[in-house]
PDB file of C-alpha atoms in Angstrom:
ATOM      1  CA  MET A   4     109.637  97.160  82.466  1.00 94.00           C
ATOM      2  CA  GLN A   5     110.341  93.615  83.524  1.00 95.00           C
ATOM      3  CA  ILE A   6     109.483  92.241  86.949  1.00 97.00           C
ATOM      4  CA  LEU A   7     110.848  88.713  87.149  1.00 97.00           C
ATOM      5  CA  THR A   8     109.457  86.611  89.977  1.00 97.00           C
ATOM      6  CA  LEU A   9     112.338  84.466  91.168  1.00 97.00           C
ATOM      7  CA  GLY A  10     109.992  82.852  93.667  1.00 97.00           C
ATOM      8  CA  ALA A  11     106.975  83.794  95.746  1.00 97.00           C
ATOM      9  CA  SER A  12     106.116  80.782  97.876  1.00 97.00           C
ATOM     10  CA  GLY A  13     104.585  81.036 101.305  1.00 97.00           C
ATOM     11  CA  GLY A  14     106.767  78.210 102.584  1.00 95.00           C
ATOM     12  CA  LEU A  15     109.437  75.630 101.850  1.00 93.00           C
ATOM     13  CA  GLU A  16     108.845  73.648  98.651  1.00 94.00           C
ATOM     14  CA  GLN A  17     110.702  72.253  95.638  1.00 91.00           C
ATOM     15  CA  ARG A  18     108.634  74.234  93.130  1.00 89.00           C
ATOM     16  CA  GLN A  19     110.018  77.625  94.126  1.00 95.00           C
ATOM     17  CA  GLY A  20     111.642  79.625  96.887  1.00 96.00           C
ATOM     18  CA  THR A  21     110.271  82.455  98.969  1.00 98.00           C
ATOM     19  CA  SER A  22     109.770  86.069  97.991  1.00 98.00           C
ATOM     20  CA  ALA A  23     112.245  87.727  95.619  1.00 98.00           C
ATOM     21  CA  PHE A  24     111.438  89.920  92.610  1.00 98.00           C
ATOM     22  CA  TYR A  25     114.167  90.940  90.164  1.00 98.00           C
ATOM     23  CA  LEU A  26     113.902  94.246  88.339  1.00 98.00           C
ATOM     24  CA  PRO A  27     116.686  94.266  85.741  1.00 97.00           C
ATOM     25  CA  PRO A  28     119.391  95.298  85.625  1.00 97.00           C
ATOM     26  CA  SER A  29     120.260  95.692  89.306  1.00 98.00           C
ATOM     27  CA  THR A  30     117.357  95.741  91.776  1.00 98.00           C
ATOM     28  CA  LEU A  31     115.770  93.129  94.035  1.00 99.00           C
ATOM     29  CA  ILE A  32     112.533  93.609  95.909  1.00 99.00           C
ATOM     30  CA  ASP A  33     112.818  91.231  98.849  1.00 99.00           C
ATOM     31  CA  ALA A  34     115.595  88.687  99.200  1.00 98.00           C
ATOM     32  CA  GLY A  35     113.925  85.428 100.113  1.00 98.00           C
ATOM     33  CA  THR A  36     115.332  81.992  99.373  1.00 97.00           C
ATOM     34  CA  SER A  37     114.521  82.245  95.661  1.00 97.00           C
ATOM     35  CA  ALA A  38     117.223  84.888  95.141  1.00 96.00           C
ATOM     36  CA  GLN A  39     119.507  81.892  94.574  1.00 94.00           C
ATOM     37  CA  GLN A  40     117.742  81.458  91.220  1.00 95.00           C
ATOM     38  CA  LEU A  41     119.820  84.341  89.897  1.00 96.00           C
ATOM     39  CA  SER A  42     122.850  83.298  87.895  1.00 96.00           C
ATOM     40  CA  GLU A  43     126.268  84.165  89.274  1.00 95.00           C
ATOM     41  CA  ALA A  44     126.342  87.168  86.957  1.00 96.00           C
ATOM     42  CA  GLY A  45     122.849  88.118  88.079  1.00 96.00           C
ATOM     43  CA  GLN A  46     123.835  87.962  91.735  1.00 97.00           C
ATOM     44  CA  MET A  47     126.854  90.143  91.071  1.00 97.00           C
ATOM     45  CA  SER A  48     124.709  92.671  89.194  1.00 97.00           C
ATOM     46  CA  ILE A  49     122.526  93.497  92.191  1.00 98.00           C
ATOM     47  CA  ILE A  50     123.161  97.009  93.476  1.00 98.00           C
ATOM     48  CA  ASN A  51     119.933  97.725  95.356  1.00 98.00           C
ATOM     49  CA  VAL A  52     117.816  95.496  97.599  1.00 99.00           C
ATOM     50  CA  LEU A  53     114.446  96.806  98.744  1.00 99.00           C
ATOM     51  CA  LEU A  54     112.854  94.939 101.640  1.00 99.00           C
ATOM     52  CA  THR A  55     109.145  94.920 102.443  1.00 99.00           C
ATOM     53  CA  HIS A  56     109.626  93.741 106.035  1.00 99.00           C
ATOM     54  CA  ALA A  57     111.942  91.754 108.270  1.00 98.00           C
ATOM     55  CA  HIS A  58     110.355  88.297 108.265  1.00 98.00           C
ATOM     56  CA  ILE A  59     112.846  85.557 107.429  1.00 98.00           C
ATOM     57  CA  ASP A  60     111.132  84.412 104.219  1.00 98.00           C
ATOM     58  CA  HIS A  61     111.775  87.886 102.777  1.00 98.00           C
ATOM     59  CA  ILE A  62     115.379  88.375 103.930  1.00 99.00           C
ATOM     60  CA  ALA A  63     116.875  84.860 103.983  1.00 98.00           C
ATOM     61  CA  SER A  64     119.271  85.340 101.043  1.00 98.00           C
ATOM     62  CA  LEU A  65     120.492  88.818 101.954  1.00 99.00           C
ATOM     63  CA  PRO A  66     123.353  87.720 104.261  1.00 99.00           C
ATOM     64  CA  LEU A  67     124.672  85.294 101.648  1.00 98.00           C
ATOM     65  CA  LEU A  68     124.219  87.769  98.793  1.00 98.00           C
ATOM     66  CA  VAL A  69     126.442  90.408 100.350  1.00 98.00           C
ATOM     67  CA  ASP A  70     128.950  87.702 101.290  1.00 98.00           C
ATOM     68  CA  THR A  71     129.009  86.496  97.664  1.00 98.00           C
ATOM     69  CA  GLN A  72     129.590  90.040  96.419  1.00 98.00           C
ATOM     70  CA  PHE A  73     132.193  90.926  99.050  1.00 98.00           C
ATOM     71  CA  GLU A  74     135.414  90.760  97.018  1.00 98.00           C
ATOM     72  CA  ALA A  75     133.899  92.557  94.030  1.00 97.00           C
ATOM     73  CA  LEU A  76     132.436  95.274  96.264  1.00 98.00           C
ATOM     74  CA  VAL A  77     135.804  95.834  97.928  1.00 98.00           C
ATOM     75  CA  GLU A  78     137.605  95.938  94.587  1.00 97.00           C
ATOM     76  CA  GLN A  79     135.053  98.343  93.101  1.00 95.00           C
ATOM     77  CA  LYS A  80     134.940 100.445  96.283  1.00 95.00           C
ATOM     78  CA  ARG A  81     131.168 100.391  96.432  1.00 96.00           C
ATOM     79  CA  SER A  82     128.458  98.977  98.663  1.00 98.00           C
ATOM     80  CA  LEU A  83     125.268  96.980  98.321  1.00 99.00           C
ATOM     81  CA  SER A  84     122.428  99.351  99.241  1.00 99.00           C
ATOM     82  CA  VAL A  85     119.656  97.837 101.354  1.00 99.00           C
ATOM     83  CA  PHE A  86     116.539 100.013 101.489  1.00 99.00           C
ATOM     84  CA  ALA A  87     113.903  99.399 104.152  1.00 99.00           C
ATOM     85  CA  LEU A  88     111.819 101.037 106.845  1.00 99.00           C
ATOM     86  CA  PRO A  89     113.921 102.163 109.841  1.00 99.00           C
ATOM     87  CA  ASP A  90     112.465  99.460 112.108  1.00 98.00           C
ATOM     88  CA  VAL A  91     113.390  96.780 109.569  1.00 99.00           C
ATOM     89  CA  LEU A  92     116.966  98.042 109.323  1.00 99.00           C
ATOM     90  CA  GLU A  93     117.253  98.089 113.108  1.00 99.00           C
ATOM     91  CA  LYS A  94     116.122  94.463 113.279  1.00 98.00           C
ATOM     92  CA  LEU A  95     118.646  93.459 110.615  1.00 99.00           C
ATOM     93  CA  LYS A  96     121.446  95.061 112.621  1.00 98.00           C
ATOM     94  CA  ARG A  97     120.314  93.659 115.952  1.00 98.00           C
ATOM     95  CA  HIS A  98     119.333  90.135 114.962  1.00 98.00           C
ATOM     96  CA  ILE A  99     121.203  89.225 111.749  1.00 98.00           C
ATOM     97  CA  PHE A 100     124.286  91.356 111.100  1.00 99.00           C
ATOM     98  CA  ASN A 101     125.359  91.238 114.743  1.00 98.00           C
ATOM     99  CA  GLU A 102     128.603  89.196 114.647  1.00 97.00           C
ATOM    100  CA  HIS A 103     126.744  86.261 116.211  1.00 98.00           C
ATOM    101  CA  ILE A 104     124.350  85.157 113.479  1.00 98.00           C
ATOM    102  CA  TRP A 105     126.362  86.802 110.656  1.00 99.00           C
ATOM    103  CA  PRO A 106     129.218  89.298 110.278  1.00 98.00           C
ATOM    104  CA  ASP A 107     128.314  92.978 110.363  1.00 98.00           C
ATOM    105  CA  PHE A 108     128.935  93.901 106.742  1.00 99.00           C
ATOM    106  CA  THR A 109     128.119  97.538 107.509  1.00 98.00           C
ATOM    107  CA  ARG A 110     131.596  97.619 109.112  1.00 98.00           C
ATOM    108  CA  LEU A 111     133.539  95.419 106.695  1.00 98.00           C
ATOM    109  CA  PRO A 112     136.202  95.674 105.450  1.00 97.00           C
ATOM    110  CA  THR A 113     136.205  98.898 107.525  1.00 97.00           C
ATOM    111  CA  ALA A 114     133.574 101.099 109.106  1.00 95.00           C
ATOM    112  CA  GLU A 115     134.629 103.875 106.716  1.00 96.00           C
ATOM    113  CA  THR A 116     134.281 101.785 103.546  1.00 96.00           C
ATOM    114  CA  PRO A 117     131.620  99.137 104.215  1.00 98.00           C
ATOM    115  CA  VAL A 118     130.355  96.774 101.539  1.00 98.00           C
ATOM    116  CA  MET A 119     126.751  97.127 102.726  1.00 99.00           C
ATOM    117  CA  SER A 120     124.796 100.311 103.351  1.00 98.00           C
ATOM    118  CA  LEU A 121     121.483 100.348 105.200  1.00 99.00           C
ATOM    119  CA  VAL A 122     119.303 103.096 103.749  1.00 99.00           C
ATOM    120  CA  PRO A 123     116.127 104.133 105.606  1.00 99.00           C
ATOM    121  CA  ILE A 124     113.041 104.837 103.531  1.00 99.00           C
ATOM    122  CA  THR A 125     109.882 106.817 104.254  1.00 99.00           C
ATOM    123  CA  PHE A 126     106.369 106.044 103.076  1.00 99.00           C
ATOM    124  CA  TRP A 127     105.476 107.902  99.855  1.00 99.00           C
ATOM    125  CA  GLN A 128     108.979 109.256  99.258  1.00 99.00           C
ATOM    126  CA  THR A 129     109.989 108.078  95.781  1.00 99.00           C
ATOM    127  CA  LEU A 130     113.367 106.552  94.968  1.00 98.00           C
ATOM    128  CA  ALA A 131     114.949 106.817  91.516  1.00 98.00           C
ATOM    129  CA  LEU A 132     116.763 103.594  90.599  1.00 98.00           C
ATOM    130  CA  PRO A 133     118.353 102.405  87.343  1.00 96.00           C
ATOM    131  CA  GLY A 134     116.119 100.524  84.933  1.00 96.00           C
ATOM    132  CA  GLU A 135     116.692  98.785  81.628  1.00 94.00           C
ATOM    133  CA  ALA A 136     117.853 100.602  78.490  1.00 90.00           C
ATOM    134  CA  ASN A 137     118.802 103.767  80.380  1.00 90.00           C
ATOM    135  CA  THR A 138     115.340 104.157  81.881  1.00 95.00           C
ATOM    136  CA  THR A 139     114.660 105.178  85.469  1.00 97.00           C
ATOM    137  CA  LEU A 140     112.532 103.177  87.862  1.00 98.00           C
ATOM    138  CA  HIS A 141     110.539 105.407  90.180  1.00 98.00           C
ATOM    139  CA  VAL A 142     109.923 103.285  93.270  1.00 99.00           C
ATOM    140  CA  THR A 143     107.553 104.509  95.968  1.00 99.00           C
ATOM    141  CA  PRO A 144     107.118 102.684  99.292  1.00 99.00           C
ATOM    142  CA  PHE A 145     103.575 102.632 100.653  1.00 99.00           C
ATOM    143  CA  PRO A 146     102.119 101.308 103.924  1.00 99.00           C
ATOM    144  CA  VAL A 147     100.407  97.942 104.200  1.00 99.00           C
ATOM    145  CA  PHE A 148      99.294  96.121 107.350  1.00 96.00           C
ATOM    146  CA  HIS A 149     100.958  92.893 108.433  1.00 96.00           C
ATOM    147  CA  GLY A 150     101.314  93.222 112.197  1.00 93.00           C
ATOM    148  CA  VAL A 151     104.952  94.336 111.922  1.00 97.00           C
ATOM    149  CA  PRO A 152     106.324  97.404 110.107  1.00 98.00           C
ATOM    150  CA  THR A 153     105.770  96.556 106.435  1.00 98.00           C
ATOM    151  CA  CYS A 154     105.627  98.362 103.125  1.00 99.00           C
ATOM    152  CA  GLY A 155     104.753  97.604  99.558  1.00 99.00           C
ATOM    153  CA  TYR A 156     106.409  99.209  96.548  1.00 99.00           C
ATOM    154  CA  CYS A 157     104.892 100.949  93.549  1.00 99.00           C
ATOM    155  CA  VAL A 158     107.228 100.804  90.553  1.00 99.00           C
ATOM    156  CA  ASN A 159     106.791 103.061  87.522  1.00 98.00           C
ATOM    157  CA  ASP A 160     109.101 103.324  84.506  1.00 97.00           C
ATOM    158  CA  GLY A 161     107.039 105.934  82.689  1.00 95.00           C
ATOM    159  CA  THR A 162     104.980 103.442  80.686  1.00 96.00           C
ATOM    160  CA  THR A 163     104.060 100.686  83.150  1.00 98.00           C
ATOM    161  CA  GLN A 164     102.991 100.878  86.781  1.00 99.00           C
ATOM    162  CA  ALA A 165     103.067  97.911  89.147  1.00 99.00           C
ATOM    163  CA  ALA A 166     102.614  97.414  92.875  1.00 99.00           C
ATOM    164  CA  ILE A 167     104.288  94.678  94.906  1.00 99.00           C
ATOM    165  CA  CYS A 168     102.553  94.410  98.255  1.00 96.00           C
ATOM    166  CA  GLY A 169     104.734  91.949 100.098  1.00 92.00           C
ATOM    167  CA  ASP A 170     102.654  90.454 102.914  1.00 97.00           C
ATOM    168  CA  THR A 171      99.390  92.056 103.989  1.00 98.00           C
ATOM    169  CA  GLY A 172      96.107  91.359 105.668  1.00 98.00           C
ATOM    170  CA  LEU A 173      92.689  92.775 104.847  1.00 98.00           C
ATOM    171  CA  SER A 174      93.109  96.317 106.099  1.00 97.00           C
ATOM    172  CA  GLU A 175      91.975  99.852 105.376  1.00 98.00           C
ATOM    173  CA  THR A 176      95.667 100.769 105.386  1.00 98.00           C
ATOM    174  CA  THR A 177      96.386  98.555 102.377  1.00 98.00           C
ATOM    175  CA  ILE A 178      93.184  99.555 100.574  1.00 99.00           C
ATOM    176  CA  GLU A 179      93.864 103.266 101.053  1.00 99.00           C
ATOM    177  CA  SER A 180      97.451 102.852  99.842  1.00 99.00           C
ATOM    178  CA  LEU A 181      96.449 101.026  96.658  1.00 99.00           C
ATOM    179  CA  ASN A 182      93.763 103.598  95.914  1.00 99.00           C
ATOM    180  CA  ARG A 183      96.297 106.395  96.422  1.00 99.00           C
ATOM    181  CA  VAL A 184      98.755 104.660  94.078  1.00 98.00           C
ATOM    182  CA  GLY A 185      96.113 104.732  91.342  1.00 97.00           C
ATOM    183  CA  PRO A 186      95.529 102.521  88.292  1.00 98.00           C
ATOM    184  CA  LEU A 187      97.912  99.586  88.016  1.00 99.00           C
ATOM    185  CA  ASN A 188      99.023  97.454  85.110  1.00 99.00           C
ATOM    186  CA  HIS A 189     100.168  94.751  87.531  1.00 98.00           C
ATOM    187  CA  LEU A 190      99.336  94.060  91.166  1.00 99.00           C
ATOM    188  CA  PHE A 191     101.365  91.466  93.067  1.00 99.00           C
ATOM    189  CA  ILE A 192      99.540  90.535  96.255  1.00 99.00           C
ATOM    190  CA  GLU A 193      99.534  87.591  98.609  1.00 98.00           C
ATOM    191  CA  CYS A 194      96.947  84.939  99.406  1.00 98.00           C
ATOM    192  CA  ALA A 195      98.556  82.757 102.044  1.00 98.00           C
ATOM    193  CA  PHE A 196      95.670  80.658 103.354  1.00 98.00           C
ATOM    194  CA  SER A 197      92.498  78.975 102.179  1.00 99.00           C
ATOM    195  CA  ASN A 198      89.145  80.200 103.453  1.00 99.00           C
ATOM    196  CA  SER A 199      89.058  77.377 105.999  1.00 98.00           C
ATOM    197  CA  LEU A 200      91.897  79.103 107.871  1.00 98.00           C
ATOM    198  CA  ASP A 201      90.225  82.506 108.002  1.00 98.00           C
ATOM    199  CA  ALA A 202      90.787  82.890 111.740  1.00 98.00           C
ATOM    200  CA  LEU A 203      94.509  82.205 111.320  1.00 98.00           C
ATOM    201  CA  ALA A 204      94.683  84.666 108.422  1.00 98.00           C
ATOM    202  CA  ALA A 205      93.069  87.342 110.588  1.00 97.00           C
ATOM    203  CA  LEU A 206      95.439  86.629 113.474  1.00 98.00           C
ATOM    204  CA  THR A 207      98.597  86.692 111.347  1.00 97.00           C
ATOM    205  CA  GLN A 208      97.477  89.456 108.961  1.00 98.00           C
ATOM    206  CA  HIS A 209      97.468  87.433 105.760  1.00 98.00           C
ATOM    207  CA  LEU A 210      94.835  87.030 103.044  1.00 99.00           C
ATOM    208  CA  THR A 211      92.480  84.250 102.005  1.00 99.00           C
ATOM    209  CA  PRO A 212      90.661  84.154  98.643  1.00 99.00           C
ATOM    210  CA  GLN A 213      87.561  85.634 100.262  1.00 99.00           C
ATOM    211  CA  ARG A 214      89.549  88.357 102.014  1.00 99.00           C
ATOM    212  CA  LEU A 215      91.435  89.141  98.804  1.00 99.00           C
ATOM    213  CA  ALA A 216      88.147  89.461  96.917  1.00 99.00           C
ATOM    214  CA  THR A 217      86.873  91.877  99.580  1.00 98.00           C
ATOM    215  CA  LEU A 218      90.038  93.952  99.281  1.00 98.00           C
ATOM    216  CA  LEU A 219      89.779  94.097  95.491  1.00 98.00           C
ATOM    217  CA  HIS A 220      86.122  95.118  95.707  1.00 98.00           C
ATOM    218  CA  ALA A 221      87.185  98.139  97.776  1.00 98.00           C
ATOM    219  CA  LEU A 222      89.637  99.403  95.139  1.00 98.00           C
ATOM    220  CA  ASN A 223      88.645 102.308  92.947  1.00 98.00           C
ATOM    221  CA  THR A 224      90.097 100.517  89.919  1.00 98.00           C
ATOM    222  CA  LEU A 225      91.001  96.874  89.400  1.00 98.00           C
ATOM    223  CA  PRO A 226      94.497  96.162  88.063  1.00 99.00           C
ATOM    224  CA  ASP A 227      94.930  95.077  84.461  1.00 98.00           C
ATOM    225  CA  GLU A 228      96.520  91.897  85.785  1.00 98.00           C
ATOM    226  CA  LEU A 229      96.663  90.324  89.236  1.00 98.00           C
ATOM    227  CA  TRP A 230      99.599  88.157  90.333  1.00 98.00           C
ATOM    228  CA  VAL A 231      98.759  86.097  93.419  1.00 98.00           C
ATOM    229  CA  THR A 232     101.732  85.253  95.654  1.00 98.00           C
ATOM    230  CA  HIS A 233     102.717  83.651  98.955  1.00 98.00           C
ATOM    231  CA  LEU A 234     100.466  80.577  98.811  1.00 98.00           C
ATOM    232  CA  LYS A 235     101.201  78.077 101.571  1.00 97.00           C
ATOM    233  CA  PRO A 236     102.446  74.981  99.693  1.00 97.00           C
ATOM    234  CA  LYS A 237     100.166  72.450 101.377  1.00 96.00           C
ATOM    235  CA  GLN A 238      97.131  74.626 100.651  1.00 97.00           C
ATOM    236  CA  ARG A 239      98.072  75.641  97.118  1.00 97.00           C
ATOM    237  CA  GLU A 240      95.465  73.652  95.168  1.00 97.00           C
ATOM    238  CA  ARG A 241      92.639  74.563  97.521  1.00 98.00           C
ATOM    239  CA  ILE A 242      93.593  78.240  97.388  1.00 98.00           C
ATOM    240  CA  ILE A 243      93.670  78.177  93.570  1.00 98.00           C
ATOM    241  CA  THR A 244      90.198  76.620  93.465  1.00 98.00           C
ATOM    242  CA  GLU A 245      88.823  79.205  95.875  1.00 99.00           C
ATOM    243  CA  LEU A 246      90.445  82.065  93.971  1.00 98.00           C
ATOM    244  CA  GLY A 247      88.510  80.935  90.910  1.00 97.00           C
ATOM    245  CA  GLN A 248      85.318  81.036  92.958  1.00 98.00           C
ATOM    246  CA  HIS A 249      85.836  84.435  94.595  1.00 98.00           C
ATOM    247  CA  LEU A 250      87.811  86.705  92.264  1.00 98.00           C
ATOM    248  CA  PRO A 251      85.905  88.936  89.815  1.00 96.00           C
ATOM    249  CA  PRO A 252      85.192  86.911  86.645  1.00 95.00           C
ATOM    250  CA  ALA A 253      86.526  89.620  84.339  1.00 94.00           C
ATOM    251  CA  LEU A 254      89.802  90.012  86.225  1.00 98.00           C
ATOM    252  CA  LYS A 255      92.884  88.498  84.608  1.00 98.00           C
ATOM    253  CA  TRP A 256      94.852  86.728  87.324  1.00 98.00           C
ATOM    254  CA  THR A 257      97.663  84.232  87.554  1.00 97.00           C
ATOM    255  CA  LEU A 258     100.321  82.789  89.821  1.00 96.00           C
ATOM    256  CA  PRO A 259     103.804  84.144  89.044  1.00 86.00           C
ATOM    257  CA  VAL A 260     105.453  80.724  89.429  1.00 78.00           C
TER     258      VAL A 260
END
């Protein structure tokens, strides 16, 4: 199973865009600004978009993606499926696809044959999505805590299991979810701020290196590999230094981009 990080920045920078993970051949988890890293063929291949939450850095490319696919979707008589928690879908309809900010693609070209379908998900109810080489990706949304309705996703193709947490703070909700998911080959989890901004991290429900280390200590099993995401660009080097100081020495960790 491949999980290609198109970008996972916590802000605007030249190095990379914001959160988007590509699971070939046809699935995106989050649709931040880095979704533009997909080739034209890659953009056209996307069938399913799974959103962790409604913050702009995780949805920014979605309106343009469905617009790019529009003619092909009409010709093929199919729709782009957007999976998310019900509250997230409601916010998309009210604030983005509302005919003021962007056209309502759930009613285009007609309400009967729209090119975009909003599909509500429920925590712990597994989706079966197409994977590579005729495999099936079993994708299970799980609760995390970020101050707004948010989920992470556990992805299992029968041989590899990974969890993509989206945004989260230090919370029993996130710890309990990861322990329920069980042993992981890969854990993608954020670390937005340095330790010096601990109060801000607590207020906004993000992680610092120290908070991430505390969360990992509470897990029943450490992942085989940790991928640290969502670093604020201006704090990147300080966060990396502090991660080296706080993460378990035996844990293999890296930044996806």
